[in-house]
Coordinates of C-alpha atoms in Angstrom, one line a residue:
M25 CA 19.8 -0.9 18.9
K26 CA 17.6 -0.7 15.8
A27 CA 16.4 -4.3 16.4
V28 CA 15.7 -3.6 20.0
G29 CA 13.7 -0.5 19.1
F30 CA 11.8 -2.4 16.5
L31 CA 10.9 -5.3 18.8
L32 CA 9.9 -2.8 21.5
A33 CA 7.6 -1.0 19.2
L34 CA 6.0 -4.3 18.0
A35 CA 5.4 -5.3 21.6
V36 CA 3.8 -2.0 22.5
F37 CA 1.5 -2.1 19.5
S38 CA 0.6 -5.7 20.3
F39 CA -0.3 -4.8 23.9
L40 CA -2.2 -1.6 23.1
P41 CA -5.6 -3.1 22.1
M42 CA -5.8 -4.8 25.5
V43 CA -5.7 -1.5 27.4
S44 CA -7.1 1.1 25.0
S45 CA -10.5 1.8 23.6
T46 CA -12.1 0.5 20.5
Y47 CA -11.7 3.9 18.9
V48 CA -7.9 3.8 19.4
T49 CA -7.7 0.3 18.0
S50 CA -9.7 1.3 15.0
L51 CA -7.5 4.3 14.4
L52 CA -4.4 2.1 14.6
L53 CA -5.9 -0.5 12.3
A54 CA -6.5 2.3 9.7
L55 CA -2.8 3.4 10.2
F56 CA -1.5 -0.1 9.6
L57 CA -3.7 -0.6 6.5
T58 CA -2.5 2.6 4.9
A59 CA 1.1 1.9 6.0
A60 CA 1.1 -1.5 4.4
L61 CA -0.3 0.0 1.2
A62 CA 2.4 2.6 1.2
Q63 CA 5.1 0.1 1.9
S64 CA 3.9 -2.2 -0.9
Y65 CA 3.7 0.7 -3.3
D66 CA 7.2 1.8 -2.5
L67 CA 8.7 -1.4 -3.8
V68 CA 7.9 -0.1 -7.3
G69 CA 7.7 3.6 -6.7
G70 CA 10.7 4.1 -4.4
H71 CA 13.2 1.2 -5.0
L72 CA 12.5 0.8 -8.7
G73 CA 11.7 4.4 -9.5
Y74 CA 8.4 3.9 -11.4
L75 CA 5.5 6.1 -10.3
N76 CA 2.7 3.6 -10.0
L77 CA -0.6 5.6 -9.7
G78 CA -2.5 2.4 -10.2
H79 CA -1.6 0.6 -6.9
A80 CA -5.2 0.9 -5.8
A81 CA -6.2 -1.4 -8.7
F82 CA -4.5 -4.3 -7.0
F83 CA -6.0 -3.4 -3.7
G84 CA -9.4 -3.4 -5.3
I85 CA -8.9 -6.7 -7.1
G86 CA -7.8 -8.4 -3.9
A87 CA -10.8 -6.9 -2.0
Y88 CA -13.3 -8.1 -4.6
A89 CA -11.6 -11.5 -5.1
F90 CA -11.8 -12.2 -1.4
G91 CA -15.3 -10.8 -1.1
V92 CA -16.8 -12.7 -4.0
L93 CA -15.4 -16.1 -2.9
Y94 CA -16.1 -15.6 0.8
A95 CA -19.6 -14.5 0.1
G96 CA -20.1 -17.5 -2.2
G97 CA -19.1 -19.9 0.6
W98 CA -15.7 -20.9 -0.6
G99 CA -14.1 -20.7 2.8
L100 CA -11.6 -18.3 4.4
P101 CA -8.3 -20.0 3.3
L102 CA -9.2 -20.1 -0.4
A103 CA -10.6 -16.5 -0.2
W104 CA -7.3 -15.3 1.4
L105 CA -5.3 -17.0 -1.3
A106 CA -7.4 -15.6 -4.1
G107 CA -7.1 -12.1 -2.6
A108 CA -3.3 -12.3 -3.0
L109 CA -2.9 -14.4 -6.1
L110 CA -5.3 -12.7 -8.5
P111 CA -3.8 -9.2 -8.1
A112 CA -0.3 -10.8 -8.5
L113 CA -1.5 -12.6 -11.7
A114 CA -3.0 -9.3 -13.0
A115 CA 0.3 -7.5 -12.3
L116 CA 2.3 -10.2 -14.0
L117 CA 0.1 -10.0 -17.1
M118 CA 0.2 -6.2 -17.4
S119 CA 3.8 -5.8 -16.5
Y120 CA 5.3 -6.4 -19.9
P121 CA 3.1 -3.9 -21.9
F122 CA 3.1 -1.3 -19.1
F123 CA 6.9 -1.4 -18.5
R124 CA 7.4 -0.5 -22.1
L125 CA 6.4 2.9 -20.9
R126 CA 8.5 5.2 -18.7
G127 CA 8.1 8.3 -16.7
A128 CA 4.8 10.2 -17.0
Y129 CA 3.5 7.7 -19.6
F130 CA 3.8 4.8 -17.1
A131 CA 2.1 6.8 -14.4
L132 CA -0.8 7.9 -16.6
A133 CA -1.3 4.3 -17.9
T134 CA -1.4 2.8 -14.4
F135 CA -3.8 5.6 -13.2
G136 CA -6.2 4.8 -16.0
L137 CA -6.3 1.2 -14.8
V138 CA -8.0 2.3 -11.6
G139 CA -10.8 4.0 -13.4
L140 CA -11.2 1.1 -15.8
L141 CA -11.5 -1.4 -13.0
E142 CA -14.0 0.8 -11.1
R143 CA -16.2 0.8 -14.2
L144 CA -15.9 -2.9 -14.6
A145 CA -16.8 -3.5 -11.0
S146 CA -19.8 -1.2 -11.3
N147 CA -21.1 -2.9 -14.4
L148 CA -20.5 -6.5 -13.5
S149 CA -23.3 -6.4 -11.0
G150 CA -24.0 -10.1 -11.3
L151 CA -20.6 -10.8 -9.8
T152 CA -19.7 -7.7 -7.7
R153 CA -23.3 -6.4 -6.9
G154 CA -22.2 -3.2 -8.7
S155 CA -22.9 0.1 -7.1
E156 CA -25.1 -1.5 -4.5
G157 CA -22.0 -2.9 -2.9
L158 CA -20.8 -6.4 -2.0
T159 CA -21.6 -7.8 1.4
I160 CA -19.9 -10.7 3.1
P161 CA -21.1 -12.7 6.1
P162 CA -21.0 -10.3 9.1
G163 CA -18.8 -10.6 12.2
Y164 CA -16.8 -8.6 14.7
R165 CA -13.3 -8.8 13.3
L166 CA -11.6 -5.6 14.5
Y167 CA -9.0 -7.3 16.7
P168 CA -8.0 -10.2 14.4
A169 CA -7.7 -7.7 11.5
Y170 CA -5.6 -5.4 13.7
Y171 CA -3.1 -8.1 14.5
I172 CA -2.9 -9.4 10.9
L173 CA -2.1 -5.9 9.6
L174 CA 0.4 -5.3 12.4
L175 CA 2.2 -8.5 11.5
L176 CA 2.1 -7.6 7.8
C177 CA 3.6 -4.1 8.4
A178 CA 6.3 -5.7 10.6
A179 CA 7.1 -8.3 7.9
L180 CA 7.2 -5.6 5.2
T181 CA 9.5 -3.5 7.3
I182 CA 11.9 -6.4 7.8
G183 CA 11.6 -7.4 4.2
T184 CA 12.3 -3.9 2.9
W185 CA 15.3 -3.6 5.2
R186 CA 16.7 -6.9 3.9
L187 CA 16.0 -5.9 0.4
S188 CA 17.9 -2.7 0.7
R189 CA 21.0 -4.7 1.7
S190 CA 20.7 -7.5 -0.8
R191 CA 21.9 -7.9 -4.4
V192 CA 18.3 -7.7 -5.6
G193 CA 17.9 -4.4 -3.9
L194 CA 21.1 -3.2 -5.5
A195 CA 19.8 -4.2 -8.9
L196 CA 16.6 -2.3 -8.3
V197 CA 18.4 0.8 -7.3
A198 CA 20.7 0.5 -10.4
I199 CA 17.6 0.2 -12.6
R200 CA 16.2 3.3 -11.0
E201 CA 19.3 5.3 -11.5
D202 CA 20.2 4.2 -15.1
E203 CA 18.1 1.4 -16.7
D204 CA 20.0 1.4 -20.0
A205 CA 23.4 1.1 -18.3
V206 CA 22.2 -1.8 -16.2
G207 CA 21.1 -3.7 -19.3
A208 CA 24.5 -3.1 -20.9
F209 CA 26.1 -4.9 -17.9
G210 CA 24.1 -8.1 -18.4
V211 CA 21.2 -7.5 -15.9
A212 CA 17.7 -8.1 -17.3
P213 CA 15.8 -5.0 -16.1
L214 CA 12.4 -6.3 -17.3
R215 CA 12.6 -9.4 -15.2
F216 CA 13.3 -7.5 -12.1
K217 CA 10.6 -5.0 -12.8
C218 CA 8.0 -7.6 -13.5
W219 CA 8.6 -9.6 -10.3
T220 CA 8.8 -6.4 -8.2
L221 CA 5.4 -5.3 -9.5
T222 CA 4.0 -8.8 -8.9
V223 CA 5.1 -8.9 -5.3
S224 CA 3.9 -5.4 -4.7
A225 CA 0.5 -6.3 -6.2
A226 CA 0.2 -9.5 -4.1
V227 CA 0.7 -7.5 -0.9
A228 CA -1.7 -4.8 -1.9
G229 CA -4.3 -7.5 -2.8
L230 CA -3.8 -9.1 0.6
V231 CA -4.4 -5.7 2.3
G232 CA -7.6 -5.4 0.3
A233 CA -8.7 -8.8 1.4
V234 CA -8.2 -7.9 5.1
Y235 CA -10.1 -4.6 4.5
T236 CA -13.1 -6.5 3.0
W237 CA -13.0 -9.1 5.8
Q238 CA -13.0 -6.4 8.5
A239 CA -15.4 -3.9 6.8
T240 CA -17.8 -6.7 5.5
Y241 CA -19.1 -4.3 2.9
I242 CA -17.3 -2.7 -0.1
T243 CA -18.3 -0.7 -3.2
P244 CA -16.4 0.2 -6.4
A245 CA -16.3 3.8 -5.5
D246 CA -14.6 2.9 -2.2
V247 CA -11.9 0.4 -3.1
F248 CA -11.1 2.1 -6.5
S249 CA -11.3 5.7 -5.2
L250 CA -9.0 8.6 -6.1
E251 CA -7.9 8.9 -2.4
R252 CA -7.1 5.2 -2.4
A253 CA -4.9 5.7 -5.5
V254 CA -3.1 8.8 -4.5
G255 CA -2.7 8.1 -0.7
P256 CA 0.1 5.5 -0.8
V257 CA 2.1 7.7 -3.2
V258 CA 1.8 10.8 -1.0
M259 CA 2.6 8.9 2.1
A260 CA 5.8 7.3 0.6
M261 CA 7.0 10.6 -0.8
I262 CA 6.4 12.6 2.3
G263 CA 8.1 10.1 4.5
G264 CA 10.9 9.4 2.1
S265 CA 10.3 7.2 -1.0
G266 CA 12.9 4.4 -1.3
T267 CA 13.8 4.3 2.4
V268 CA 12.9 1.6 4.9
M269 CA 11.0 3.8 7.4
G270 CA 9.8 6.5 5.0
P271 CA 6.4 5.0 4.1
L272 CA 5.7 4.3 7.8
V273 CA 6.5 7.8 8.9
G274 CA 4.5 9.3 6.0
S275 CA 1.5 7.1 6.8
L276 CA 1.6 8.1 10.5
L277 CA 1.7 11.8 9.6
I278 CA -1.1 11.6 7.0
E279 CA -3.3 9.4 9.2
V280 CA -3.1 11.9 12.1
I281 CA -4.0 14.8 9.8
R282 CA -6.8 12.7 8.2
E283 CA -8.3 11.9 11.6
A284 CA -8.2 15.6 12.6
L285 CA -9.9 16.5 9.3
R286 CA -12.5 13.8 9.7
I287 CA -13.8 15.5 12.9
K288 CA -14.4 18.8 11.1
T289 CA -13.9 18.8 7.3
Q290 CA -13.4 15.3 6.1
Y291 CA -13.6 16.2 2.4
L292 CA -10.4 18.2 2.5
A293 CA -8.2 15.1 2.5
L294 CA -7.1 15.3 -1.1
T295 CA -6.5 19.0 -0.8
V296 CA -4.2 18.4 2.2
Y297 CA -2.4 15.7 0.2
G298 CA -1.6 18.3 -2.5
I299 CA -0.5 21.0 -0.1
M300 CA 1.8 18.6 1.7
L301 CA 3.3 17.3 -1.5
I302 CA 4.1 20.9 -2.6
L303 CA 5.7 21.7 0.7
V304 CA 7.8 18.5 0.8
G305 CA 8.8 19.1 -2.8
L306 CA 9.9 22.7 -2.1
Y307 CA 11.6 22.2 1.3
I308 CA 12.3 18.5 1.8
P309 CA 12.7 17.0 -1.7
G310 CA 13.8 13.6 -0.5
G311 CA 11.1 13.2 2.2
L312 CA 11.3 13.4 6.0
M313 CA 13.6 10.4 6.5
R314 CA 16.3 11.9 4.3
I315 CA 16.7 14.9 6.6
R316 CA 20.2 14.6 8.2
W317 CA 18.7 14.5 11.7
A318 CA 16.4 11.7 10.8
R319 CA 19.1 9.7 9.0
R320 CA 21.3 9.7 12.1
R321 CA 18.5 8.2 14.1

């Protein structure tokens, strides 16, 4: 039944752009983009148990890697590849020193990475055009970007489901629960942590590349923003961090609220994030998907 429901939902979302307005398609594209970011964050934040507040750094690296190469005439395939590989390489290089930290220290170190990269992108104006923004060759790419992000979300959902039932997923949960005990049983926690962060960064970078391709214009303040850094964390926690459907449910809820606020008071997004996190922490500590009613369905 779960597989049938998943395929039915995929078919509905695939058919919607053909019968709905451009506004609805744009809204769903934004939903899939935030959902893919939340899902990729949750590989580290939910399954591994490390609060990564620097996930937006990989999104931004992928966005600029794609944009710089595509604007320089390197061609779409190479730009896509760079958008995924450069964030993955950055994650692999930073994983060893960063994973020597735990808890709040890891979260603060990763959060500082976002601000550092924003400053670099602003100052390297010869490469990134700085605060003026980077522009790529224009084109109407709403529908191709929509289907790319839809397929990416579907692949992430299937991958997360398979991971939760695999030996690798069991190792990640064991590291999350007691890292020292796992090391005593012969499992190398650092290797699992490094590769999980690398895969998570590659997906976030690919999402950033799709964003640049569709928007055609990016700035450091946009791709390395505070909302971009906090959003995936909030969505995963509200929906149920460490679950298959949690990031998707959290993304849907947040995107609906964000769209309602955009009409009237668009600058209250971060305030709403904080309020919702407080409410979830007080009344639903495990997120919406860990409520007994939701687990049964």
